């Protein structure tokens, strides 16, 4: 039964359930055997009319409800009771009538009571007969016949019989199991309302049912009612209420009852200690959790993997991941094998602490032990590898585990999006194919990431084809789908197609958001059609768009980039008239604009104006000034602003260092440029593609092509992908020293990295081939250029005509 299975380790031998009697091979045989036994006992004279034998009635279930059947059962029981009130065959007969013949519970109770009363129907029911009915109730309950047991119990109570505590406990257990804990509580309340005796076993059974169904408050309430019922909690009850309190995160009372349990002389189980430690960890009371752990070990208990994992989780919640890892090492040293939960706890902790390399080490340890992380934890491993720019390892690992279904749609989406952001569209598409091959259904996010990748690379035909596949695959394009496509068209300066897509988006019932409007506004501001921005903004406002500071910042920045400082200032005035506050980004655009137009004195005035307004210049503002001075070759002023930003507590970014490197490169002071690069690395600031490209260009022009190639290898090793400008600089350097073959090999690298060469690269290679007298190779390069969709320019024609060098 449920009660016995829950309390099995605690039951003394005398209270364990007796073995169930094996039934006869058929109801007819069972009843024939019983009737044969009963016939050997003296029975009062039969009534004048002839009745069918009991076997005839009980072998047919529908006939078992015939009043004659009940009468014959009553007569047989009466005969057995006459022989001995506690005749052993009485219960066997009663049980067979209930289970084999299907006699109604109320009829069974009536039969026993009628047989027991004899001619004196008003006499009290003997204890032996109450015991028989209690055994019947227990049998029905333990057989899972909750409805029959409840009917039998109700009939007993109606006839003034109160079954013993043990059978009523079984009834409560089966009610909770087959119906609900709430029904069991209602039945228990009825028992107590009638003044029926209850005991700790009943409270234990009900509390277990409540805890199992998540009715934790009811479990605690039952515990609180025990003193009123004059029942002392036992070991099991204490363990249950402490577990319930810990799940309710009532750490104070859980801790109090743990002490009370120990004072009462009960042994505290490992599970109870762990429950208290767990709740203390979750409410941030790590010191108390460690104290309870020490008490547990002092009581002779041993540290196990569950307790160790709980404590590791506690350290991770406090940000003390190193302590969690130390405890992990300690458990390994003590031959305690970690579980999936242990590794998962540490992986999540290390991820939050930014310990990406340790995340991967833990994963490898876990796999070495034959364990698999959850899909979420596997996603964190992939995320860590991407943070460390080990994207090739991330892709390989994802593909390696794909057949195990470990990578889920979120893992694939994160990896595909990262690859698309890093312009690794080919790898993203391969992963997309693997995703579908292994049965992981993509989502709208997957398609949007790939659309972003196509649009960033300017592959709009492929983007539109993928977009048209979405409805076929059951996906409805959303606002981000349309916005990515618009951004792609804007990048290609195909504004008409972007506007047509905007109309299609509205027709399909997809509302524009602030991001969509700002993308369109920013796009037109970054093009040669910025003069259209006023009309666009008016149209958007007419459609309900409310421009924000970000909107005006985009427009102001567009005018600044176009050199239209007057229009930028007019937009700033409009912004103020509408009550839209300017921020540091607004003023930084003006500082940048003045620096671009060689008006650094006006930029300095703007900086002072920003300070007077109580705004703190950010790194972008200082970088704009540094960039302006570096562009002018005024390195001393640029260095002064480097000192100022450091005093303001700001940390130089790679862009700041790159501006200094660019400034010194333009002045052909590559030694000074190298010093800034070395300082940058020493400060732990990662160089990006722009930084490396600037250095490669400078050293190539300085004649140090060997060092430029070393930088190229270094940037690749660190996960920085060169772009066409990087390859242009390298190609130029190699061609200048006459290494045309080396320059041609760069085309293979570009093909592998999915970087599209530009016309200048082909011009230099064609010119180099012609200088070496390799006319056929020159024309082959020209044909390759055309095949790749790269349009030759006038310089290409001049080179082939022998009139001009691309370096002229």
Short mmCIF file of C-alpha atoms in Angstrom, two decimals, residues 39-305:
data_model
loop_
_atom_site.label_atom_id
_atom_site.label_comp_id
_atom_site.label_asym_id
_atom_site.label_seq_id
_atom_site.Cartn_x
_atom_site.Cartn_y
_atom_site.Cartn_z
CA UNK A 39 -21.44 -27.00 5.32
CA UNK A 40 -19.37 -28.94 7.82
CA UNK A 41 -20.43 -26.53 10.54
CA UNK A 42 -23.82 -26.96 12.27
CA UNK A 43 -26.22 -24.50 10.69
CA UNK A 44 -29.74 -23.71 11.87
CA UNK A 45 -32.56 -25.34 9.91
CA UNK A 46 -33.01 -24.09 6.40
CA UNK A 47 -36.06 -22.06 5.52
CA UNK A 48 -39.06 -23.90 4.02
CA UNK A 49 -38.32 -22.78 0.44
CA UNK A 50 -35.38 -24.21 -1.46
CA UNK A 51 -32.56 -21.77 -2.32
CA UNK A 52 -29.83 -22.09 -4.90
CA UNK A 53 -26.36 -22.99 -3.67
CA UNK A 54 -24.06 -19.98 -2.91
CA UNK A 55 -21.70 -20.94 -5.70
CA UNK A 56 -24.48 -20.42 -8.24
CA UNK A 57 -25.06 -16.89 -7.01
CA UNK A 58 -21.43 -15.80 -6.51
CA UNK A 59 -20.10 -17.15 -9.78
CA UNK A 60 -22.21 -14.60 -11.64
CA UNK A 61 -21.32 -10.94 -10.81
CA UNK A 62 -24.61 -9.31 -11.85
CA UNK A 63 -26.54 -11.81 -9.69
CA UNK A 64 -24.38 -10.94 -6.69
CA UNK A 65 -26.60 -7.96 -6.02
CA UNK A 66 -29.64 -10.23 -5.50
CA UNK A 67 -30.98 -9.94 -1.93
CA UNK A 68 -30.91 -13.72 -1.75
CA UNK A 69 -27.14 -13.70 -2.19
CA UNK A 70 -26.71 -11.30 0.73
CA UNK A 71 -29.05 -13.43 2.80
CA UNK A 72 -27.06 -16.59 2.05
CA UNK A 73 -23.77 -14.78 2.84
CA UNK A 74 -25.28 -13.62 6.12
CA UNK A 75 -26.41 -17.15 6.96
CA UNK A 76 -22.97 -18.58 6.23
CA UNK A 77 -21.22 -15.94 8.32
CA UNK A 78 -23.68 -16.51 11.15
CA UNK A 79 -22.82 -20.18 11.08
CA UNK A 80 -19.10 -19.40 11.18
CA UNK A 81 -19.55 -16.92 14.06
CA UNK A 82 -21.58 -19.50 15.95
CA UNK A 83 -18.65 -21.87 15.70
CA UNK A 84 -16.13 -19.14 16.66
CA UNK A 85 -16.58 -15.34 16.73
CA UNK A 86 -13.11 -15.02 15.20
CA UNK A 87 -13.40 -17.92 12.78
CA UNK A 88 -10.44 -17.63 10.28
CA UNK A 89 -12.66 -18.52 7.33
CA UNK A 90 -14.97 -15.57 7.94
CA UNK A 91 -12.53 -13.01 6.52
CA UNK A 92 -11.66 -15.26 3.57
CA UNK A 93 -15.35 -15.61 2.73
CA UNK A 94 -15.93 -11.85 3.13
CA UNK A 95 -12.93 -10.96 0.99
CA UNK A 96 -13.98 -13.35 -1.76
CA UNK A 97 -17.49 -11.89 -1.74
CA UNK A 98 -15.97 -8.43 -2.18
CA UNK A 99 -13.30 -9.17 -4.82
CA UNK A 100 -14.50 -12.29 -6.63
CA UNK A 101 -18.25 -11.79 -6.54
CA UNK A 102 -18.29 -7.99 -6.52
CA UNK A 103 -20.85 -7.69 -3.75
CA UNK A 104 -21.64 -4.08 -2.89
CA UNK A 105 -19.62 -2.68 0.07
CA UNK A 106 -22.74 -1.72 1.98
CA UNK A 107 -24.16 -5.23 1.56
CA UNK A 108 -20.91 -6.73 2.92
CA UNK A 109 -21.08 -4.51 6.00
CA UNK A 110 -24.78 -5.35 6.52
CA UNK A 111 -24.07 -9.07 6.17
CA UNK A 112 -21.36 -8.98 8.87
CA UNK A 113 -23.42 -6.93 11.27
CA UNK A 114 -26.57 -9.00 10.73
CA UNK A 115 -24.65 -12.23 11.24
CA UNK A 116 -22.92 -10.86 14.33
CA UNK A 117 -26.12 -9.58 15.95
CA UNK A 118 -28.06 -12.82 15.65
CA UNK A 119 -31.49 -12.57 17.20
CA UNK A 120 -30.40 -9.57 19.32
CA UNK A 121 -30.12 -6.86 16.67
CA UNK A 122 -29.79 -4.07 19.20
CA UNK A 123 -26.73 -5.47 20.98
CA UNK A 124 -23.38 -3.62 20.53
CA UNK A 125 -20.99 -4.89 17.88
CA UNK A 126 -18.32 -7.10 19.36
CA UNK A 127 -14.68 -6.01 19.02
CA UNK A 128 -13.91 -9.13 17.01
CA UNK A 129 -16.49 -8.16 14.40
CA UNK A 130 -15.22 -4.53 14.31
CA UNK A 131 -11.81 -6.05 13.65
CA UNK A 132 -13.26 -8.11 10.79
CA UNK A 133 -14.82 -5.03 9.20
CA UNK A 134 -11.55 -3.14 9.73
CA UNK A 135 -9.70 -5.88 7.86
CA UNK A 136 -12.26 -5.60 5.04
CA UNK A 137 -11.68 -1.84 4.86
CA UNK A 138 -7.91 -2.37 4.79
CA UNK A 139 -8.22 -4.93 1.98
CA UNK A 140 -10.33 -2.64 -0.18
CA UNK A 141 -7.99 0.30 0.47
CA UNK A 142 -4.79 -1.60 -0.25
CA UNK A 143 -6.29 -3.02 -3.43
CA UNK A 144 -6.73 0.55 -4.65
CA UNK A 145 -10.53 0.33 -4.65
CA UNK A 146 -10.93 3.77 -3.16
CA UNK A 147 -14.61 4.18 -4.06
CA UNK A 148 -15.56 0.78 -2.59
CA UNK A 149 -13.48 1.47 0.53
CA UNK A 150 -15.14 4.86 1.01
CA UNK A 151 -18.62 3.31 0.60
CA UNK A 152 -17.80 0.57 3.08
CA UNK A 153 -16.46 3.10 5.59
CA UNK A 154 -19.53 5.34 5.22
CA UNK A 155 -21.81 2.35 5.75
CA UNK A 156 -19.87 1.28 8.85
CA UNK A 157 -20.09 4.75 10.35
CA UNK A 158 -23.81 4.90 9.57
CA UNK A 159 -24.25 1.60 11.42
CA UNK A 160 -22.27 2.91 14.42
CA UNK A 161 -19.06 1.01 13.72
CA UNK A 162 -15.72 2.86 13.94
CA UNK A 163 -12.97 0.89 12.16
CA UNK A 164 -9.58 0.77 13.84
CA UNK A 165 -6.94 3.44 13.31
CA UNK A 166 -4.82 1.27 11.02
CA UNK A 167 -7.65 0.61 8.53
CA UNK A 168 -8.70 4.26 8.54
CA UNK A 169 -5.10 5.24 7.82
CA UNK A 170 -5.13 2.89 4.84
CA UNK A 171 -8.38 4.51 3.70
CA UNK A 172 -6.82 7.98 3.90
CA UNK A 173 -3.79 6.81 1.93
CA UNK A 174 -5.82 5.26 -0.88
CA UNK A 175 -8.11 8.31 -1.00
CA UNK A 176 -5.09 10.57 -1.44
CA UNK A 177 -3.57 8.28 -4.04
CA UNK A 178 -6.70 7.56 -6.11
CA UNK A 179 -8.55 10.83 -5.59
CA UNK A 180 -6.56 13.71 -4.09
CA UNK A 181 -4.87 14.81 -0.91
CA UNK A 182 -7.58 17.42 -0.50
CA UNK A 183 -10.28 14.70 -0.39
CA UNK A 184 -8.20 12.78 2.13
CA UNK A 185 -7.96 15.91 4.30
CA UNK A 186 -11.74 16.35 4.17
CA UNK A 187 -12.24 12.72 5.22
CA UNK A 188 -9.73 13.17 8.05
CA UNK A 189 -11.59 16.26 9.23
CA UNK A 190 -14.82 14.21 9.35
CA UNK A 191 -13.11 11.54 11.47
CA UNK A 192 -11.81 14.10 13.91
CA UNK A 193 -15.17 15.89 13.97
CA UNK A 194 -16.82 12.67 15.17
CA UNK A 195 -14.17 12.30 17.86
CA UNK A 196 -12.60 9.20 16.29
CA UNK A 197 -9.15 8.36 17.57
CA UNK A 198 -6.24 9.42 15.38
CA UNK A 199 -2.51 8.74 15.69
CA UNK A 200 0.86 9.86 14.33
CA UNK A 201 0.61 7.39 11.43
CA UNK A 202 -2.44 9.22 10.13
CA UNK A 203 -0.71 12.58 10.30
CA UNK A 204 2.34 11.06 8.64
CA UNK A 205 0.29 9.58 5.79
CA UNK A 206 -1.61 12.82 5.17
CA UNK A 207 1.48 15.00 5.37
CA UNK A 208 3.23 12.77 2.83
CA UNK A 209 0.24 13.07 0.49
CA UNK A 210 0.21 16.86 0.87
CA UNK A 211 3.94 17.18 0.23
CA UNK A 212 3.66 14.92 -2.81
CA UNK A 213 0.91 17.11 -4.31
CA UNK A 214 2.70 20.35 -3.44
CA UNK A 215 0.24 21.28 -0.68
CA UNK A 216 3.09 22.31 1.58
CA UNK A 217 1.13 24.76 3.73
CA UNK A 218 -1.41 22.01 4.50
CA UNK A 219 1.40 19.67 5.54
CA UNK A 220 2.71 22.31 7.98
CA UNK A 221 -0.85 22.97 9.24
CA UNK A 222 -1.30 19.27 10.03
CA UNK A 223 1.91 19.34 12.03
CA UNK A 224 0.69 22.38 13.96
CA UNK A 225 -2.59 20.56 14.79
CA UNK A 226 -0.85 17.58 16.38
CA UNK A 227 -0.46 19.11 19.87
CA UNK A 228 -4.20 19.86 19.94
CA UNK A 229 -4.84 16.19 19.14
CA UNK A 230 -2.45 15.26 21.99
CA UNK A 231 -0.16 13.43 19.56
CA UNK A 232 3.61 13.75 19.75
CA UNK A 233 5.44 14.04 16.42
CA UNK A 234 7.68 11.12 15.62
CA UNK A 235 10.83 10.95 13.51
CA UNK A 236 8.95 10.64 10.23
CA UNK A 237 6.64 13.58 10.95
CA UNK A 238 9.56 15.84 11.88
CA UNK A 239 11.35 14.89 8.67
CA UNK A 240 8.23 15.64 6.59
CA UNK A 241 7.45 19.03 8.13
CA UNK A 242 11.09 20.14 7.86
CA UNK A 243 11.11 19.12 4.19
CA UNK A 244 7.88 21.07 3.60
CA UNK A 245 9.19 24.17 5.39
CA UNK A 246 12.42 24.05 3.39
CA UNK A 247 10.48 23.88 0.13
CA UNK A 248 8.51 26.90 1.36
CA UNK A 249 11.88 28.61 2.01
CA UNK A 250 11.00 29.09 5.68
CA UNK A 251 14.61 28.65 6.75
CA UNK A 252 14.11 29.97 10.29
CA UNK A 253 11.41 27.49 11.28
CA UNK A 254 13.09 24.62 9.42
CA UNK A 255 16.26 25.28 11.38
CA UNK A 256 14.28 25.55 14.64
CA UNK A 257 12.48 22.23 14.11
CA UNK A 258 15.77 20.54 13.22
CA UNK A 259 17.03 21.52 16.67
CA UNK A 260 13.75 20.46 18.28
CA UNK A 261 13.93 17.08 16.54
CA UNK A 262 17.44 16.48 17.86
CA UNK A 263 16.44 17.57 21.39
CA UNK A 264 13.56 15.05 21.28
CA UNK A 265 16.19 12.34 20.81
CA UNK A 266 15.33 11.42 17.23
CA UNK A 267 18.08 10.56 14.80
CA UNK A 268 18.19 13.09 11.98
CA UNK A 269 18.30 11.59 8.52
CA UNK A 270 20.77 12.73 5.86
CA UNK A 271 17.89 13.96 3.71
CA UNK A 272 16.66 16.24 6.51
CA UNK A 273 20.10 17.78 7.00
CA UNK A 274 20.41 18.31 3.24
CA UNK A 275 16.98 19.96 3.07
CA UNK A 276 17.97 22.51 5.71
CA UNK A 277 21.36 23.17 4.09
CA UNK A 278 19.64 23.63 0.73
CA UNK A 279 17.12 26.21 1.97
CA UNK A 280 19.85 28.14 3.81
CA UNK A 281 21.87 28.23 0.60
CA UNK A 282 18.90 29.44 -1.43
CA UNK A 283 18.11 32.30 0.98
CA UNK A 284 21.75 33.40 0.99
CA UNK A 285 22.73 32.22 4.48
CA UNK A 286 25.84 30.33 3.44
CA UNK A 287 27.63 30.54 6.80
CA UNK A 288 24.69 28.87 8.58
CA UNK A 289 24.51 26.25 5.83
CA UNK A 290 28.16 25.40 6.44
CA UNK A 291 27.49 25.19 10.20
CA UNK A 292 24.62 22.71 9.66
CA UNK A 293 26.89 20.73 7.35
CA UNK A 294 29.50 20.57 10.12
CA UNK A 295 26.83 19.41 12.61
CA UNK A 296 25.84 16.68 10.16
CA UNK A 297 29.40 15.44 9.81
CA UNK A 298 29.88 15.61 13.60
CA UNK A 299 26.81 13.39 13.98
CA UNK A 300 28.62 10.66 12.07
CA UNK A 301 27.07 11.37 8.69
CA UNK A 302 29.22 11.48 5.59
CA UNK A 303 29.57 14.08 2.89
CA UNK A 304 27.86 12.86 -0.27
CA UNK A 305 27.55 14.23 -3.78
#
